[in-house]
PDB file of C-alpha atoms and ligand atoms in Angstrom:
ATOM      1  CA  UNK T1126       0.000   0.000   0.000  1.00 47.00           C
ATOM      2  CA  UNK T1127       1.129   3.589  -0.680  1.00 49.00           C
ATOM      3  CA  UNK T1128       0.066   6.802   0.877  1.00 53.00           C
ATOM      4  CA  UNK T1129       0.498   9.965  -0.915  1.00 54.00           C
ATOM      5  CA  UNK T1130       2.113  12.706   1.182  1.00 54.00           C
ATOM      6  CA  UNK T1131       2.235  17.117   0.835  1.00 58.00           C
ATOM      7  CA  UNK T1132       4.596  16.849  -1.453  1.00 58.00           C
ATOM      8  CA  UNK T1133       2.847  14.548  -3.764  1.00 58.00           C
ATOM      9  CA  UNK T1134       5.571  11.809  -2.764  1.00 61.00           C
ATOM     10  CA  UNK T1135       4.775   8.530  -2.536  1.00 63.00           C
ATOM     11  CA  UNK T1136       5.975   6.425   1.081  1.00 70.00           C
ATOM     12  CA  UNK T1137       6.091   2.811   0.608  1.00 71.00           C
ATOM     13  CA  UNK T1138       7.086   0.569   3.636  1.00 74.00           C
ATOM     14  CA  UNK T1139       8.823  -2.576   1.840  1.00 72.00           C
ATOM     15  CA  UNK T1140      10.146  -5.673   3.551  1.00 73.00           C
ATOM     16  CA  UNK T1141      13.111  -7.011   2.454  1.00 71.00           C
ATOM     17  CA  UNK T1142      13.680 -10.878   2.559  1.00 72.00           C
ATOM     18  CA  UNK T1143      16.147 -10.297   5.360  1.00 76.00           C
ATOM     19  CA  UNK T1144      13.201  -9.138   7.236  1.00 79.00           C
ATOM     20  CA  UNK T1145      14.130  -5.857   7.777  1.00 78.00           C
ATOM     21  CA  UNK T1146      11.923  -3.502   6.383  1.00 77.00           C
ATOM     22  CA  UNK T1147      12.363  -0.081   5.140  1.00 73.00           C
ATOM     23  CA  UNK T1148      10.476   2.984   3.407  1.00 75.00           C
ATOM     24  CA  UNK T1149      10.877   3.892   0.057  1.00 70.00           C
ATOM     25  CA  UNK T1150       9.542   7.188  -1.309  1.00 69.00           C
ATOM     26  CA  UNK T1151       8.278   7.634  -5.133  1.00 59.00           C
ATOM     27  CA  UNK T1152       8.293  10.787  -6.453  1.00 58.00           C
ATOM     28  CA  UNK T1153       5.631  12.196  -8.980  1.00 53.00           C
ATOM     29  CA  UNK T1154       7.212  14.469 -10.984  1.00 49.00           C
ATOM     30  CA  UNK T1155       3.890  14.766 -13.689  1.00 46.00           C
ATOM     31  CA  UNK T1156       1.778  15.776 -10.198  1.00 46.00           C
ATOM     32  CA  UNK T1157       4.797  18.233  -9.219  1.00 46.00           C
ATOM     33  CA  UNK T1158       5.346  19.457 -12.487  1.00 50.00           C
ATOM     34  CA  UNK T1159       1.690  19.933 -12.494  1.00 51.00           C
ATOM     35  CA  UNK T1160       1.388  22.001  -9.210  1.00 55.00           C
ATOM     36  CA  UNK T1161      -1.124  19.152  -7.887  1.00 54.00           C
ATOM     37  CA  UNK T1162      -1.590  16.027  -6.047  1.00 52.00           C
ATOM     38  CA  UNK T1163      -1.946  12.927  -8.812  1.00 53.00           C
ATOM     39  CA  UNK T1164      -5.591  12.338  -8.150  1.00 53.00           C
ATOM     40  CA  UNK T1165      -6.901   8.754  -7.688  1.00 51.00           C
ATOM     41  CA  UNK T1166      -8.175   7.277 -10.565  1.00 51.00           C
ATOM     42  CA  UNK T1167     -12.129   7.711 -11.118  1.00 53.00           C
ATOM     43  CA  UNK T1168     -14.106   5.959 -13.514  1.00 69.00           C
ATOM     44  CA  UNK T1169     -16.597   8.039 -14.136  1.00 89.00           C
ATOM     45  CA  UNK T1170     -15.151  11.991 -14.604  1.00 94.00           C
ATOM     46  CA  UNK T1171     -18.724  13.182 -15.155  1.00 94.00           C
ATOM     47  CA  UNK T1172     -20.114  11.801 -11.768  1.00 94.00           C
ATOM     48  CA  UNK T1173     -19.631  14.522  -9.005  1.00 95.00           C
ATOM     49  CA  UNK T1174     -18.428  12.591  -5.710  1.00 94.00           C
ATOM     50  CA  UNK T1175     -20.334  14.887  -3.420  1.00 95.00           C
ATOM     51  CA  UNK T1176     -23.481  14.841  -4.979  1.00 96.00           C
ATOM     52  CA  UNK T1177     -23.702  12.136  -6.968  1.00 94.00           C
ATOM     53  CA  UNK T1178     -25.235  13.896  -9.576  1.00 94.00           C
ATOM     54  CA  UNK T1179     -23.708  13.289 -13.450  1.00 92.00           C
ATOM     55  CA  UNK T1180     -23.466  17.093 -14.160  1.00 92.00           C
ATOM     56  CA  UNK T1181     -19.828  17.677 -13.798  1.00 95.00           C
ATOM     57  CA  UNK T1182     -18.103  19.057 -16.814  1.00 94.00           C
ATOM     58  CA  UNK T1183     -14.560  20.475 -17.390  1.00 95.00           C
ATOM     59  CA  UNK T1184     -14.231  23.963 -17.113  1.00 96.00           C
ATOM     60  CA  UNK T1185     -10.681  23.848 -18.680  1.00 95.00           C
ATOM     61  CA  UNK T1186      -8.033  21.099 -19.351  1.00 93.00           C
ATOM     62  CA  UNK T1187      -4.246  20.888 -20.210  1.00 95.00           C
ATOM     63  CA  UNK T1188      -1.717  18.497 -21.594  1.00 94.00           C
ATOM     64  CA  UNK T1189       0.304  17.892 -18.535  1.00 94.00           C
ATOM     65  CA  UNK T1190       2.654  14.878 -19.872  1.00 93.00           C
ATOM     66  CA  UNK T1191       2.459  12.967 -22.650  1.00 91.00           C
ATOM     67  CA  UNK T1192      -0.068  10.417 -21.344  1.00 92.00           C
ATOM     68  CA  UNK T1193      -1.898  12.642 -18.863  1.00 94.00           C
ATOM     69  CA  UNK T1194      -4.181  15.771 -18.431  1.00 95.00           C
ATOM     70  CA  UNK T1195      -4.751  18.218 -15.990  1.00 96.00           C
ATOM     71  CA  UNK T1196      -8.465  18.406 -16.124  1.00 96.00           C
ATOM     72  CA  UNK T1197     -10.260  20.963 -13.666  1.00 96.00           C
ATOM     73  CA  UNK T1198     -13.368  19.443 -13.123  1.00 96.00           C
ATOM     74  CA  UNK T1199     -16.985  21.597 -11.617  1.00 97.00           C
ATOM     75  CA  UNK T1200     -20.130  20.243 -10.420  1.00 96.00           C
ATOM     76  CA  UNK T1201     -22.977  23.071 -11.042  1.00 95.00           C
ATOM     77  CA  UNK T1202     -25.224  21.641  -8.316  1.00 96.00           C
ATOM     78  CA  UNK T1203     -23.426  21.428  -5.873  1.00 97.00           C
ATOM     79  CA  UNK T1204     -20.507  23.972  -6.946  1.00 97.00           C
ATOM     80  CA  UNK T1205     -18.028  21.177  -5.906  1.00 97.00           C
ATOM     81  CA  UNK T1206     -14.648  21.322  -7.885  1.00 97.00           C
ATOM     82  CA  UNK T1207     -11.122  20.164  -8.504  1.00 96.00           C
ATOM     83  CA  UNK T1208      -8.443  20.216 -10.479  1.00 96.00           C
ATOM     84  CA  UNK T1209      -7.105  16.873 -11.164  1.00 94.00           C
ATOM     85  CA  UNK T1210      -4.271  14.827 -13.220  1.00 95.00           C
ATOM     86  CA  UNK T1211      -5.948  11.955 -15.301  1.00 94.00           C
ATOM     87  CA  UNK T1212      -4.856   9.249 -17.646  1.00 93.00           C
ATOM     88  CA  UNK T1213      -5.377   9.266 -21.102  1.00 93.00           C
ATOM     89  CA  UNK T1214      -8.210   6.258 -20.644  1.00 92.00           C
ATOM     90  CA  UNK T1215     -10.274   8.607 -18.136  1.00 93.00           C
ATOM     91  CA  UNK T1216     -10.025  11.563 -19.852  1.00 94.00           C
ATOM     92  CA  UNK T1217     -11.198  10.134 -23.356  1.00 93.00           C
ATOM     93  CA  UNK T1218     -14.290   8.265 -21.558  1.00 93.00           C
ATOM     94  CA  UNK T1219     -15.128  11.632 -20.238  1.00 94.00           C
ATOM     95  CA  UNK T1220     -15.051  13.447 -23.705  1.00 93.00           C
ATOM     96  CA  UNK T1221     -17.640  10.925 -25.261  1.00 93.00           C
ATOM     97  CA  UNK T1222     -19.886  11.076 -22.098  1.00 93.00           C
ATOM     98  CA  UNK T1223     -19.531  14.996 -23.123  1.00 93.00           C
ATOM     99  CA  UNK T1224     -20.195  14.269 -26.934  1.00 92.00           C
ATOM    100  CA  UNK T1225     -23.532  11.826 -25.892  1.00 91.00           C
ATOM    101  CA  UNK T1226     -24.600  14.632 -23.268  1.00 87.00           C
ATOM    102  CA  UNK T1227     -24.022  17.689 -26.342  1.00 89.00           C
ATOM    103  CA  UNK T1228     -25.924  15.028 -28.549  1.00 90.00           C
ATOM    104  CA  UNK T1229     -28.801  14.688 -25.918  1.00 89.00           C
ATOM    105  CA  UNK T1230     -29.087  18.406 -24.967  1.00 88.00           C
ATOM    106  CA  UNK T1231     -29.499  18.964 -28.825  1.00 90.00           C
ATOM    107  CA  UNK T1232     -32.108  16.653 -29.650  1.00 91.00           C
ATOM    108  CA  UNK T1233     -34.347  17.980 -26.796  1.00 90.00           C
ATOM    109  CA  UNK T1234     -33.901  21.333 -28.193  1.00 90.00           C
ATOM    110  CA  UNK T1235     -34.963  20.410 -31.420  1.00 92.00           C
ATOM    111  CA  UNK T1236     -38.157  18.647 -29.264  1.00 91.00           C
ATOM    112  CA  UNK T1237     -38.689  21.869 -27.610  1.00 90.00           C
ATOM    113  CA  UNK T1238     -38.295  24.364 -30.946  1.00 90.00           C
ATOM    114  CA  UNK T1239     -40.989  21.798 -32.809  1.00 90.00           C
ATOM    115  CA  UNK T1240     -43.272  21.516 -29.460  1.00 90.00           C
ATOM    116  CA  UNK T1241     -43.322  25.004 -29.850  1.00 89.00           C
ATOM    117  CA  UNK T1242     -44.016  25.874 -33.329  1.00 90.00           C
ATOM    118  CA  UNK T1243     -46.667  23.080 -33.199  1.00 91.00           C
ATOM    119  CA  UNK T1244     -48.347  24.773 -30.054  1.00 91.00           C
ATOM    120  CA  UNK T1245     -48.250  28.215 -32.236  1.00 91.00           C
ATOM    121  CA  UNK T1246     -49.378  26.998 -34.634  1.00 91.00           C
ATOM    122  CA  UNK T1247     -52.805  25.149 -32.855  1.00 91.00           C
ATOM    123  CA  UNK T1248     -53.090  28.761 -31.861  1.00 92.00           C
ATOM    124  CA  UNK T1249     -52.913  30.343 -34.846  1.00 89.00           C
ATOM    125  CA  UNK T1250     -55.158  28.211 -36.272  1.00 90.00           C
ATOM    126  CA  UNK T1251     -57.658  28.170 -33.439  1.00 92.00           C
ATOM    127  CA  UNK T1252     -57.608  32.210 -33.913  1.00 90.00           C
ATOM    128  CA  UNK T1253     -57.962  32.015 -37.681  1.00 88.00           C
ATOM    129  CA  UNK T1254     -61.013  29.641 -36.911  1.00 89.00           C
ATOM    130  CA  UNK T1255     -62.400  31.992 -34.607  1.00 90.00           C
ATOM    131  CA  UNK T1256     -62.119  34.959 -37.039  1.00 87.00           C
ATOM    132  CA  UNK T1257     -60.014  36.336 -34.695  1.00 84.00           C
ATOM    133  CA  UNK T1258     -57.303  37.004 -37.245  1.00 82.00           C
ATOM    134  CA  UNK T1259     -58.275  39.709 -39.931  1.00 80.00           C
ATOM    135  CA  UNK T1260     -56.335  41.058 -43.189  1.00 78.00           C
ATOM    136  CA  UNK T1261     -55.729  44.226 -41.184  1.00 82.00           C
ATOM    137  CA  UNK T1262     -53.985  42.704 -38.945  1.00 81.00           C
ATOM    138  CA  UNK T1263     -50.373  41.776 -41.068  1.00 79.00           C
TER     139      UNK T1263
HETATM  140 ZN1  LIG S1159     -22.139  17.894  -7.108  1.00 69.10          ZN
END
């Protein structure tokens, strides 16, 4: 088991066959390149882990090595947010949950224009119906 520490090190106790056992730091130099702890992987970017709601979105990301991203990452429900260092993996699943949510927020607009024009139009017709609607009036 390892435990990151402040400085983004990682302390691992190892015991050698002799029995004697000793710790042995890892450093991170993406995370302190980065200015941030490396963050523990998370499946799912776009769930926020305080509210559970699947809302959170990046508000900006960066190449921070060559196979990772610093991705700062905002819940609007619950205003949770954090700025985190993700693999190439995460950060890919979390762009096409983005793409499917962009493709879902478009098709219910395109619901809501045509649920709209419809409902003008029932109204436009019940006015013309009603002589309610006279040359004068375009
Ligand atoms: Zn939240």
């Amino acid at each position: 088991m390892s435990l990151p520490n402040d400085n983004g090190q990682y302390v691992r106790r190892v015991v050698l066959p002799s029995g004697r056992s000793i710790e042995v730091v890892y450093f991170e130099p993406l995370a302190i390149e980065a200015g941030v702890k490396p963050t523990p992987l998370l499946d799912d970017l776009h769930i926020c882990p305080e509210c559970d709601r699947d809302l959170v979105y990046p508000v900006e990301w960066q190449e921070a090595s060559v196979t990772h991203w610093e991705v700062l990452l905002r819940c609007p429900n619950c205003e949770w947010s954090e700025l985190g260092v993700y693999d190439q993996a995460t950060v890919d699943r979390f762009d096409e949950t983005l793409d499917d949510g962009t493709e879902a927020l478009v098709r219910d607009l395109r619901r809501l224009v045509q649920a709209n024009m419809e409902e003008e139009a029932q109204r436009f017709a019940a006015a013309l119906a009603a002589d309610a609607i006279l040359p004068e009036d375009f």
